[in-house]
Short mmCIF file of C-alpha atoms in Angstrom, two decimals:
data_model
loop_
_atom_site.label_atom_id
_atom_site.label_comp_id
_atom_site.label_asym_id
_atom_site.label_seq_id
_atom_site.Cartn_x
_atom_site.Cartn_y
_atom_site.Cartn_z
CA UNK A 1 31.54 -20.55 -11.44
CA UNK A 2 27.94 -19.77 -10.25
CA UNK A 3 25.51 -19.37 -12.95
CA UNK A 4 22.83 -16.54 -12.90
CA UNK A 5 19.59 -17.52 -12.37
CA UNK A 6 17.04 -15.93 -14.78
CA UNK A 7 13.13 -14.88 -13.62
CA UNK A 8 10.73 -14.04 -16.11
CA UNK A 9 8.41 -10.80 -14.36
CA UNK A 10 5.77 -10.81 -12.74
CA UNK A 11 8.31 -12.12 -9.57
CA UNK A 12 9.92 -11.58 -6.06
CA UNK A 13 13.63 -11.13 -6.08
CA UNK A 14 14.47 -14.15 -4.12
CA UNK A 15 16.21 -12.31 -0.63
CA UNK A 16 19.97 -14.82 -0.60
CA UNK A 17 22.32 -14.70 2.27
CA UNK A 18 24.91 -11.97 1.21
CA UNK A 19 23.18 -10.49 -1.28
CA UNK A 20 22.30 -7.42 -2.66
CA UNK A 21 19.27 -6.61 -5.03
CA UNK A 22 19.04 -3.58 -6.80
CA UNK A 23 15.72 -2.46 -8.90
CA UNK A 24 16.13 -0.05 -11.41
CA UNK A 25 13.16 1.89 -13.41
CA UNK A 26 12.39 4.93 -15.63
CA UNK A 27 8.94 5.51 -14.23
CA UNK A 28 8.07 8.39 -16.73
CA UNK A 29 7.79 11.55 -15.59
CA UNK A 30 4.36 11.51 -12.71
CA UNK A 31 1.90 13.72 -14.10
CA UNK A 32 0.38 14.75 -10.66
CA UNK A 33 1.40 18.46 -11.59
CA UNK A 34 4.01 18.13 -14.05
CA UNK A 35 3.89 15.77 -16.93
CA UNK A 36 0.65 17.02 -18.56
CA UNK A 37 1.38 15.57 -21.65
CA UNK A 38 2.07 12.23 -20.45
CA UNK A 39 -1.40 11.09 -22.00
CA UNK A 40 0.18 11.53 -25.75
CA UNK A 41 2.36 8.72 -25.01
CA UNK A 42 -0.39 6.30 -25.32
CA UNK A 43 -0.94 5.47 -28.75
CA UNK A 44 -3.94 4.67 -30.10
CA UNK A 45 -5.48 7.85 -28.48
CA UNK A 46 -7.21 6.68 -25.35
CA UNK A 47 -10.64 6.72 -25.36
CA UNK A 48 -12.92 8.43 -22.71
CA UNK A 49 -13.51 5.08 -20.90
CA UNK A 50 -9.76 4.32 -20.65
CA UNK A 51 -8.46 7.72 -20.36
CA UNK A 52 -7.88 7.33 -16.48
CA UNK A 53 -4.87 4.45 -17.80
CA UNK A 54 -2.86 7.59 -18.38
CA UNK A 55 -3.36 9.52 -14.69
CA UNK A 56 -0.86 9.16 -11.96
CA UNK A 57 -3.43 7.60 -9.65
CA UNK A 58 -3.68 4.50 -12.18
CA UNK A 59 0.28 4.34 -13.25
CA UNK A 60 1.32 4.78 -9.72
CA UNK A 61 -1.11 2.14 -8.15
CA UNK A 62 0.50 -0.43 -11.16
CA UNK A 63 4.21 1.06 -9.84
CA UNK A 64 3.17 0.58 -6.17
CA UNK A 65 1.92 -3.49 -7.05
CA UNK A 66 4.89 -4.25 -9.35
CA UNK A 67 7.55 -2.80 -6.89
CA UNK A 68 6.57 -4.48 -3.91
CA UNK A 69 6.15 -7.37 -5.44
CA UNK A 70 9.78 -7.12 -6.56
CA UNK A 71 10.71 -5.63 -3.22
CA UNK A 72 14.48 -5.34 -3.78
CA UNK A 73 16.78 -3.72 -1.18
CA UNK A 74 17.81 -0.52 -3.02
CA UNK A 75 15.17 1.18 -5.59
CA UNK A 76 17.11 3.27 -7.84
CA UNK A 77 14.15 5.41 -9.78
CA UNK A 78 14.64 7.80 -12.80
CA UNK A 79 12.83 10.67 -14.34
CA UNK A 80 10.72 12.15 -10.94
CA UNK A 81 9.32 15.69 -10.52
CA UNK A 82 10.88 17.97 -7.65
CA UNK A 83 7.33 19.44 -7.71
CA UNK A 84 5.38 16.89 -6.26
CA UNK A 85 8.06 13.84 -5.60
CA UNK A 86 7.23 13.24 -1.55
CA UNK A 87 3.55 12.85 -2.45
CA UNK A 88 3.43 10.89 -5.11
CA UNK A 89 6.68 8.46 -3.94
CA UNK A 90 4.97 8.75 -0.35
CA UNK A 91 3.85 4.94 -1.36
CA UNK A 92 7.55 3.62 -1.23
CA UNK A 93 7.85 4.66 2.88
CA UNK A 94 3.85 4.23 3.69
CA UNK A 95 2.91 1.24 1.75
CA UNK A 96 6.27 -0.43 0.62
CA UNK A 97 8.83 0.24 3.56
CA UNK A 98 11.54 2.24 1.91
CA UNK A 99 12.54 4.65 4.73
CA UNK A 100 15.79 5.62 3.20
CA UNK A 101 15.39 8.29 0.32
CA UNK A 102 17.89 10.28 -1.08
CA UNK A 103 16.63 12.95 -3.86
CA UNK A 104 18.90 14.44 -6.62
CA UNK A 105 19.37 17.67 -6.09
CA UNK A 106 18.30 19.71 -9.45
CA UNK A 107 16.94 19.32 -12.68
CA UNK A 108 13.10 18.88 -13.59
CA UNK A 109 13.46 15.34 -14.33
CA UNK A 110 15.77 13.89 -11.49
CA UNK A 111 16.43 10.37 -10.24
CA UNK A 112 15.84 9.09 -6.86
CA UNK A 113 17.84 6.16 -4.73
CA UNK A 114 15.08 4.49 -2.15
CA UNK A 115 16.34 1.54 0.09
CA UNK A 116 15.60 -0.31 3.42
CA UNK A 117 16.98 0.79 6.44
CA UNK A 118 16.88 -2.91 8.22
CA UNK A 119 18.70 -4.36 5.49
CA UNK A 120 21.14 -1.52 4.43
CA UNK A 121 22.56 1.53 5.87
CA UNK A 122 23.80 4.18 4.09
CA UNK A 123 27.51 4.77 4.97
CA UNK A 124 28.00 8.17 3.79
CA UNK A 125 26.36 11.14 2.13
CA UNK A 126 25.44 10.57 -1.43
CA UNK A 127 27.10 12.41 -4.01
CA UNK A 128 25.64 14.12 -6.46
CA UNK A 129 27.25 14.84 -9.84
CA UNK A 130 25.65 15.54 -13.74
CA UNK A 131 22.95 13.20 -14.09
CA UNK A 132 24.49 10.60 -11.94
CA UNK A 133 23.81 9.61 -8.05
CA UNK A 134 25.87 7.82 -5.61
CA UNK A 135 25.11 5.77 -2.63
CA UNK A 136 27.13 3.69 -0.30
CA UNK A 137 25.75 0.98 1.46
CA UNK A 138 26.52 -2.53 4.13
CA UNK A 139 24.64 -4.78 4.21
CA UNK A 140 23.09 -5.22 7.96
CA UNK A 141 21.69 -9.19 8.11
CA UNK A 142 25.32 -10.90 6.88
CA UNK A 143 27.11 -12.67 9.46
CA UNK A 144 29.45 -13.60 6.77
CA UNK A 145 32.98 -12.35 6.09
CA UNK A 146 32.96 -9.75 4.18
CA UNK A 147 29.98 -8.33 5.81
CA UNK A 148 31.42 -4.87 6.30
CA UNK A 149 31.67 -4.41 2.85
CA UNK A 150 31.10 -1.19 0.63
CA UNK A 151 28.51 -1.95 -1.86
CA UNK A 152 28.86 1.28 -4.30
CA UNK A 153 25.53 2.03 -6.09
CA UNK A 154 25.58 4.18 -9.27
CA UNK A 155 21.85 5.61 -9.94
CA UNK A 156 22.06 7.55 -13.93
CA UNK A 157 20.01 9.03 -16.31
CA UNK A 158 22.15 10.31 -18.87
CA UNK A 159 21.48 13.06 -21.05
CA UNK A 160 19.27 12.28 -23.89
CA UNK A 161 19.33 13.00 -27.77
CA UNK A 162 22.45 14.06 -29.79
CA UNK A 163 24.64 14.04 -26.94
CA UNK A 164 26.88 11.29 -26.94
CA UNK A 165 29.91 13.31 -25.25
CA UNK A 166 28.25 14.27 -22.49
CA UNK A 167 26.65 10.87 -21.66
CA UNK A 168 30.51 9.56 -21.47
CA UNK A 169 31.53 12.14 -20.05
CA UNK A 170 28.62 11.92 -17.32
CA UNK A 171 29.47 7.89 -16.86
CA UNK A 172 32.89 8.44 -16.39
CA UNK A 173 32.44 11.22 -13.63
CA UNK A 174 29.65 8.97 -11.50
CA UNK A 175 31.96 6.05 -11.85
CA UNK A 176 35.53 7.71 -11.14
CA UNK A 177 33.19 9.72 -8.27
CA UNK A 178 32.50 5.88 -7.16
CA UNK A 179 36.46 5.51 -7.34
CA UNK A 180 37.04 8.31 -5.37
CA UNK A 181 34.70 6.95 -2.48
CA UNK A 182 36.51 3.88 -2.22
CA UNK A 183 39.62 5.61 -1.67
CA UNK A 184 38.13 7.92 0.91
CA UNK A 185 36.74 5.27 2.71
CA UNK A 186 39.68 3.80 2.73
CA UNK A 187 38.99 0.17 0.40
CA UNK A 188 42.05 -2.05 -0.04
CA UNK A 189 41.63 -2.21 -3.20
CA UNK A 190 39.12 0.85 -4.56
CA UNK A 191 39.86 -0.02 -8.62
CA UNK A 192 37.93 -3.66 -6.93
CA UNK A 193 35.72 -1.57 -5.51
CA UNK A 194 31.28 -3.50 -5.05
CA UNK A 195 30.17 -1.03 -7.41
CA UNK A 196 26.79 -1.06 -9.37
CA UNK A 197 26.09 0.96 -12.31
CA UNK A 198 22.06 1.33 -13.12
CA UNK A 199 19.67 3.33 -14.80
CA UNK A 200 18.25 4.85 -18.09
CA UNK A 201 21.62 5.20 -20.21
CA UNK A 202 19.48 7.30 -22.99
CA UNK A 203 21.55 4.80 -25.69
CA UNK A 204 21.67 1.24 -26.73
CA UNK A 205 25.07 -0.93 -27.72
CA UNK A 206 25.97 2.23 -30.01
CA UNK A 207 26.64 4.62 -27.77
CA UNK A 208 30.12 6.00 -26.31
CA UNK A 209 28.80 5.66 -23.16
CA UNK A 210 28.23 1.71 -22.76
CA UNK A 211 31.62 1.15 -24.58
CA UNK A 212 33.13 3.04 -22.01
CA UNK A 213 31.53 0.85 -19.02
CA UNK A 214 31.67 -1.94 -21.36
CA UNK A 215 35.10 -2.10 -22.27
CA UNK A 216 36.71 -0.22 -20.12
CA UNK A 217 38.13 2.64 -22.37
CA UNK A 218 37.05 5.10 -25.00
CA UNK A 219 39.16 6.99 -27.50
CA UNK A 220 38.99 9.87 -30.32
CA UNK A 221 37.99 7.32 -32.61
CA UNK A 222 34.98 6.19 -31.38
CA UNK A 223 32.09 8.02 -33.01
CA UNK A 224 28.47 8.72 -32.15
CA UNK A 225 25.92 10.64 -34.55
CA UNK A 226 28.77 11.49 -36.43
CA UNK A 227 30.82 13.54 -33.72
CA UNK A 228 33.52 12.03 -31.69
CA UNK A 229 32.51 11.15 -27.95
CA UNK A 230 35.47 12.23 -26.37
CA UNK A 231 38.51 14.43 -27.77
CA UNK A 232 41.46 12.11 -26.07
CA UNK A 233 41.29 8.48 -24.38
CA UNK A 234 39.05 7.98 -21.25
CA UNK A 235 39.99 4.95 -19.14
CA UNK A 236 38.10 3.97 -16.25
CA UNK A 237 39.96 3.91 -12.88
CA UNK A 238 39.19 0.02 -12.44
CA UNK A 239 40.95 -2.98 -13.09
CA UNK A 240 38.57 -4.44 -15.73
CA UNK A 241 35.37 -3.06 -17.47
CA UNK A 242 32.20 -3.53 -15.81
CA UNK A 243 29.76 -6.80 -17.05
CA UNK A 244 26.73 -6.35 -18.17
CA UNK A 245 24.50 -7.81 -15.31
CA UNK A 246 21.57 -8.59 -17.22
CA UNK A 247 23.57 -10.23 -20.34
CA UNK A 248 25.21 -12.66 -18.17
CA UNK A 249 24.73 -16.52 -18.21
CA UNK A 250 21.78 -16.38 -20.76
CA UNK A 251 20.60 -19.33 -23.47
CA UNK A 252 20.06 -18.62 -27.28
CA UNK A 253 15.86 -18.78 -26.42
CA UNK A 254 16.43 -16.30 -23.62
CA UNK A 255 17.78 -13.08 -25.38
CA UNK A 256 18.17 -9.95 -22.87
CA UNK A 257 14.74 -8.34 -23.06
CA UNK A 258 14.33 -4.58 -24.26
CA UNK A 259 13.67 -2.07 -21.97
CA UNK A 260 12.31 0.57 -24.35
CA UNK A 261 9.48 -0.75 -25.97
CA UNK A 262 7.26 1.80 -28.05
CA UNK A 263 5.51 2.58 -31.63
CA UNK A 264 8.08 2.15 -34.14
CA UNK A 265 7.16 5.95 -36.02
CA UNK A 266 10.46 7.34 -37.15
CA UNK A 267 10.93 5.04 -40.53
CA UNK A 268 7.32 6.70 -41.40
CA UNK A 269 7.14 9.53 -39.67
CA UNK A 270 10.42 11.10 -41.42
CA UNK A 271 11.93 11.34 -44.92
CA UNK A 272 14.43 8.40 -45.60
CA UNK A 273 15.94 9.94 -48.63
CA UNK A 274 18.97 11.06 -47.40
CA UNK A 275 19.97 8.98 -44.51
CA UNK A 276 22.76 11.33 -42.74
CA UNK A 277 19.91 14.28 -42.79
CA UNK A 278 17.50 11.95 -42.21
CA UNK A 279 19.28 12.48 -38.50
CA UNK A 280 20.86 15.43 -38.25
CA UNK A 281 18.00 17.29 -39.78
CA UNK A 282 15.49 15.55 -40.74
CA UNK A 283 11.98 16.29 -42.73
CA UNK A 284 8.61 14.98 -42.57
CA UNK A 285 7.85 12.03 -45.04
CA UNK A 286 5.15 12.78 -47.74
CA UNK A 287 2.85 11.15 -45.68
CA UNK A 288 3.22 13.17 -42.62
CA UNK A 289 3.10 16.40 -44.76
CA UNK A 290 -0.09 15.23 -47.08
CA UNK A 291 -1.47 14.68 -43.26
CA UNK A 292 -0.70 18.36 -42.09
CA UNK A 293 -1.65 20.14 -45.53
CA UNK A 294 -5.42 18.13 -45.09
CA UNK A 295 -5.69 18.93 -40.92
CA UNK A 296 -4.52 22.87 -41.65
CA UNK A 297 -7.46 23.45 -44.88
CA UNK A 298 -9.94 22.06 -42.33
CA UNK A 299 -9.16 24.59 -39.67
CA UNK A 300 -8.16 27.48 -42.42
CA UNK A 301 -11.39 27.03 -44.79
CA UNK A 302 -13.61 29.63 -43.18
CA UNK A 303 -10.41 32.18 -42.60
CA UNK A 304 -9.68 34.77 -45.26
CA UNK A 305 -7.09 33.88 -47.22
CA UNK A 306 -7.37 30.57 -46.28
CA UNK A 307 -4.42 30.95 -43.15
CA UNK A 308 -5.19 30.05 -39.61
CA UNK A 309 -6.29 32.87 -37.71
CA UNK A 310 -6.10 33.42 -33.81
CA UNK A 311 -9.39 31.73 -33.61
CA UNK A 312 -8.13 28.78 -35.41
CA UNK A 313 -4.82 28.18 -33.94
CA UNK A 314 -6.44 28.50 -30.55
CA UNK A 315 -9.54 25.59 -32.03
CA UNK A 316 -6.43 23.56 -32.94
CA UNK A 317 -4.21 23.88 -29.41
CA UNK A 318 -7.12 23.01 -27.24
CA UNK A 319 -7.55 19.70 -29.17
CA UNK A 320 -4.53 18.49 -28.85
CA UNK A 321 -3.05 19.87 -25.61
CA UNK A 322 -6.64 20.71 -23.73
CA UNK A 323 -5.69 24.06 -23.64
CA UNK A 324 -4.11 27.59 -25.24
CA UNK A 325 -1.41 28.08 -23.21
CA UNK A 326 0.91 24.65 -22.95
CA UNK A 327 3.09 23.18 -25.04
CA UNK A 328 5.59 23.64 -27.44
CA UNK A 329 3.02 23.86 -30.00
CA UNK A 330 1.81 27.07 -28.54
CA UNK A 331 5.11 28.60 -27.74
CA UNK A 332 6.16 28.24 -31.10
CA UNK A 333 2.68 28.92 -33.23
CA UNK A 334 2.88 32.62 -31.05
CA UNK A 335 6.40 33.40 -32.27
CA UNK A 336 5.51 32.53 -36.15
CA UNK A 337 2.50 34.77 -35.35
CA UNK A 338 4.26 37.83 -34.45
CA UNK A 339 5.09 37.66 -30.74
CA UNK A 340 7.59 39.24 -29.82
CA UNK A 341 9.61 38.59 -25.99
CA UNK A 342 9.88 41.75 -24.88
CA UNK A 343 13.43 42.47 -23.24
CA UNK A 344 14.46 40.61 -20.20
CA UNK A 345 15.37 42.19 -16.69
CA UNK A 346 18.62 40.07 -15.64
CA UNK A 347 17.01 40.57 -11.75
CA UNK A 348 13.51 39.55 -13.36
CA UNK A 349 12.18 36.12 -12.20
CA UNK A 350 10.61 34.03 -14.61
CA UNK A 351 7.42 33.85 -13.32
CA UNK A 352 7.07 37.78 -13.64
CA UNK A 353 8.16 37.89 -17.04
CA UNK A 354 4.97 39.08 -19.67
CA UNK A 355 2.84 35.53 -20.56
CA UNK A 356 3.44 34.49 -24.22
CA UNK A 357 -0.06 35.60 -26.37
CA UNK A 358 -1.13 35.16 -29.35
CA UNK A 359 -1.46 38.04 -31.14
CA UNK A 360 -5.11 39.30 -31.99
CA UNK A 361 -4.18 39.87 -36.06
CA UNK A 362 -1.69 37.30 -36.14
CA UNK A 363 -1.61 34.52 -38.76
CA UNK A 364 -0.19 30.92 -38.87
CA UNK A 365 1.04 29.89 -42.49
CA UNK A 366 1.26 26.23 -43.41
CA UNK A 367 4.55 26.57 -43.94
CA UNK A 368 4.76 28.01 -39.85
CA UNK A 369 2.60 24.98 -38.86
CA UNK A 370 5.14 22.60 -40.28
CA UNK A 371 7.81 23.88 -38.64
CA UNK A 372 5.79 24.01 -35.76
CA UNK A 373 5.73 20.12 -36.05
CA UNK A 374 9.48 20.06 -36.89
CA UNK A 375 10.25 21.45 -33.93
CA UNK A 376 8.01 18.84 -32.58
CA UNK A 377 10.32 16.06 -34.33
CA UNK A 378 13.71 17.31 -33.92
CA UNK A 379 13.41 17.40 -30.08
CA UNK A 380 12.18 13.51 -30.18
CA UNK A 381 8.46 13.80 -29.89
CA UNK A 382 7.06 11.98 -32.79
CA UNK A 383 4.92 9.99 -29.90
CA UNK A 384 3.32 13.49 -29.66
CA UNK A 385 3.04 14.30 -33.12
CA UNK A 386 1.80 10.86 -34.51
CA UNK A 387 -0.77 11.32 -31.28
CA UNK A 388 -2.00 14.53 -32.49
CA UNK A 389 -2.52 13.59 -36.30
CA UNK A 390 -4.14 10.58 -34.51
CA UNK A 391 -6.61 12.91 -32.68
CA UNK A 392 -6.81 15.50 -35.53
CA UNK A 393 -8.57 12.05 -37.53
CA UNK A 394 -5.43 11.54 -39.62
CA UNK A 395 -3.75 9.00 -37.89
CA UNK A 396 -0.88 6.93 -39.12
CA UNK A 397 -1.02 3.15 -40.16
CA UNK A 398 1.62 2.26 -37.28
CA UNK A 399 2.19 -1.29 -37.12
CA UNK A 400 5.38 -2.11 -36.00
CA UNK A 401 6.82 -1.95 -32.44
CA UNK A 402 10.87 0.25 -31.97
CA UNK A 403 12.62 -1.94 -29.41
CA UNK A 404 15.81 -0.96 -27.73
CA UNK A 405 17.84 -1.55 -24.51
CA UNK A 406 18.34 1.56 -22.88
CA UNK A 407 18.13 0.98 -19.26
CA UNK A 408 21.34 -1.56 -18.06
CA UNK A 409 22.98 -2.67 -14.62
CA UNK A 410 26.07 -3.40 -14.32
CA UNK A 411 28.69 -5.00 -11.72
CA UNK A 412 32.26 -4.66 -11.42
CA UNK A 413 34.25 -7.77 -11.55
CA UNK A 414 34.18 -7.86 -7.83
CA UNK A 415 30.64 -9.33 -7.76
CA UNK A 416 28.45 -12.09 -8.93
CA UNK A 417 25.08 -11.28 -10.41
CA UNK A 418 23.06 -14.52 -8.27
CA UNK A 419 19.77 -13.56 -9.95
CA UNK A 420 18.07 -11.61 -12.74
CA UNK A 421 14.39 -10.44 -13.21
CA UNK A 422 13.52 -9.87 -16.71
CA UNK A 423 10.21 -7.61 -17.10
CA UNK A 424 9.11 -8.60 -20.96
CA UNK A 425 6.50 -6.39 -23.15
CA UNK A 426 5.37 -7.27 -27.39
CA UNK A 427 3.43 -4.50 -26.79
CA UNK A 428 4.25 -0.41 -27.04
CA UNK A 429 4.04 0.68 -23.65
CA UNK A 430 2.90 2.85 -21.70
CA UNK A 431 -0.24 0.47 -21.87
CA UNK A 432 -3.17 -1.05 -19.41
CA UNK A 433 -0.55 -2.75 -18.05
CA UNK A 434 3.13 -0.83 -17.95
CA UNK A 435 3.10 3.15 -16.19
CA UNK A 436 5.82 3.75 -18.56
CA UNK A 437 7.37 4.08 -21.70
CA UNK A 438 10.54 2.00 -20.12
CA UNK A 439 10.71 -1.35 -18.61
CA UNK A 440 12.56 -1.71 -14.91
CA UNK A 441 15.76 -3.97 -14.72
CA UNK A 442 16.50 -5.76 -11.74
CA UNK A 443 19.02 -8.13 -10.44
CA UNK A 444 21.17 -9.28 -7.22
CA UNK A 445 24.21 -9.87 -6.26
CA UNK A 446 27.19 -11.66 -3.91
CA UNK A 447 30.28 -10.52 -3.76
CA UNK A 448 32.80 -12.58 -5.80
CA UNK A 449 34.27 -15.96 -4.11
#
């Protein structure tokens, strides 16, 4: 049996006869014209000096080094903006030499397969399904048997938050899609089939989803958040589960690195009294809340009655989203202030609709800016809440770092992972040094003697 090889980052992936390597990276979202608040995910609050760590131009020029270095056959990206995705990817053709590029077709936040032309071609259109991506590739410098081989490439970002049915049911469509290809194209054997299964999976070893790949199967029983993942048995159309890639052939010293590595804020950030609300609807710790009762006096003191006014709420949006207009935050703070949206024209496009306002006489009550900011931290975004109290001057005392594995590869038994890069951060990223919140996987792989 061969045994994977394991690289420790920064590293090539070594080019083998046969082979295949796949990269695969949540880049966060490019804040060229989308993204704005991309700078809240840096925590401290960046100061003027370092505030151009947080642009595109900085994150992409660390993305452009890192991924050449790598410079892996197939780039399998997650989480890019249909607004400006051929100039700010233009890098991967002009500086990088990935002339293949397939796009996925909707969403705001979409993932993108790149590849080399002289070492793959694509065989067939990619198909594009709920958060998943196929591509079909042979490999084009193998004089060896098998050369004419499909090599099945899965490319996912699977639905995040409290939506564990939909992520298996999303993994079971791209893979059985993958299924389906084989058999179109005619495999021997598709349920053998060279497939490859990457990306963010929005979930760590808890999650319906990776027991599905994982084991193979996934049943009524298994539950997620509290809520079964799937209402009757899902088995995947292969004869054995997937392996995890990146797991594979490791020593007790060299545990599988996390991929998710940011400011551990939840276990301060929300009330731990009652653990099953604590996630299905959770509060604000005292902490948080003695924070929000101290910033709203300071902006309410000079307003009668002591309640934000207009003139306040619009003080407090521009400092901590640059602007009136953006955000949540605003959305929200108008509606508690009396805005009304006026009724909608089905043939009306959205950008014609009446712009949200704040009303002149309006008023934001405490209690409306804490739900504001429980809005705020039941969609997920305690990185932008924990940055605002930060740049409001009541920041908390963060000290410990949330690690997870949410981004995986895997192989089906059909192939042999040869080698595996492991990208390793101890500190919450995005940083100085990592454009994003998520850490790339990458290996490569031979087809199975």
């Amino acid at each position: 049996m061969v045994a994977v090889k394991h690289l420790a980052s920064p590293a090539a992936i070594p080019r083998l006869p046969a082979c295949l390597s796949v990269l695969s990276y949540n880049v966060l979202l490019p804040n060229s014209q989308d993204g704005w608040w991309n700078y809240k995910m840096y925590l401290p609050p960046l100061s003027p000096p370092d505030e151009d760590i947080s642009t595109w131009e900085y994150r992409k020029s660390l993305l452009i080094e890192r991924i050449g270095l790598i410079d892996a056959d197939v780039v399998c990206i997650q989480e890019v903006s249909p607004l400006s995705f051929e100039e700010d990817f233009k890098f991967m053709t002009e500086n990088l030499g990935y002339d293949g590029v397939e796009l996925f077709r909707k969403g705001r936040f979409r993932p993108a397969t790149f590849w080399k032309k002289d070492r793959v071609e694509l065989v067939c259109p990619a198909q594009h399904k709920d958060r998943t991506m196929l591509t079909t590739f042979r490999l084009n410098d193998c004089d060896e048997a098998g050369s004419q081989d499909n090599w099945h490439v899965l490319n996912c970002h699977l639905q995040a938050g409290k939506q564990g049915g939909r992520r298996v049911r999303q993994i079971f469509e791209g893979i059985t899609t993958a299924y389906k290809a084989a058999k179109k194209l005619k495999e021997e054997t598709p349920e053998d089939m060279k497939l490859i299964v990457c990306g963010d999976f929005n979930g760590g070893s808890e999650c319906g989803a990776v027991e599905l790949v994982e084991k193979g199967m996934v049943d009524q029983d298994f539950i997620e958040d509290g809520e079964q993942v799937s209402s009757k048995a899902k088995k995947l159309p292969l004869s054995a589960p997937l392996n995890d890639a990146i797991d594979m052939d490791r020593e007790d010293d060299n545990p599988v690195p996390s991929t998710l590595v940011v400011p551990e804020l939840i276990s301060i950030m929300i009330d731990q009294g009652n653990i099953e609300t604590a996630y299905m609807e959770p509060q604000f710790s005292q902490q948080v809340l003695d924070r929000l009762s101290r910033i709203y006096k300071r902006f309410a003191k000079d307003s009668p009655g002591m309640q934000m006014t207009k003139v306040d709420v619009e003080e407090w949006l521009t400092l901590i989203n640059g602007r009136v207009g953006r955000g949540t935050e605003f959305r929200n703070a108008a509606k508690y202030m009396g805005w009304k949206e006026p009724p909608t024209d089905p043939d009306e496009k959205k950008e014609d609709r009446p712009p949200i306002v704040i009303p002149d006489d309006g008023v934001l009550t405490f209690s409306d800016f804490v739900a504001v900011y429980l809005d705020e931290l039941r969609q997920g975004k305690f990185w932008g809440i924990a940055w605002d109290l930060a740049k409001l001057d009541e920041p908390l005392d963060v000290d410990e770092v949330f690690q997870a594995r949410y981004d995986r590869m895997y192989c089906s038994a059909s192939l042999q992972p040869m080698v595996v890069l492991d990208t390793i951060s101890t500190k919450p990223c995005p940083n100085k040094f990592e454009p994003s919140d998520h850490l790339p996987v990458c290996a490569s792989f031979q087809v199975r003697k």
